[in-house]
Amino acid sequence: MYIMGQTTLKKLQQADKEYKNVHYQQILELFKNENLQQNIETLY
């Protein structure tokens, strides 16, 4: 059970990381034209 739990946790963490990365990229795209990338990067 423990090993299965660890695997599930790792998958969830990986999915979370990928989601955040995609979300971050989308936000950068939105603001690219406004030249606010530095502002966004400092927020994160």
PDB file of C-alpha atoms in Angstrom, residues 30-40:
ATOM      1  CA  LEU A  30      -1.063  36.918 -22.448  1.00  0.00           C
ATOM      2  CA  PHE A  31       1.331  39.576 -21.242  1.00  0.00           C
ATOM      3  CA  LYS A  32       4.023  39.211 -23.882  1.00  0.00           C
ATOM      4  CA  ASN A  33       2.570  41.998 -26.010  1.00  0.00           C
ATOM      5  CA  GLU A  34       2.382  44.249 -22.967  1.00  0.00           C
ATOM      6  CA  ASN A  35       6.053  43.653 -22.177  1.00  0.00           C
ATOM      7  CA  LEU A  36       5.215  42.751 -18.562  1.00  0.00           C
ATOM      8  CA  GLN A  37       7.191  39.504 -18.401  1.00  0.00           C
ATOM      9  CA  GLN A  38       9.514  40.884 -15.740  1.00  0.00           C
ATOM     10  CA  ASN A  39       6.548  41.855 -13.559  1.00  0.00           C
ATOM     11  CA  ILE A  40       5.067  38.366 -13.924  1.00  0.00           C
TER      12      ILE A  40
END
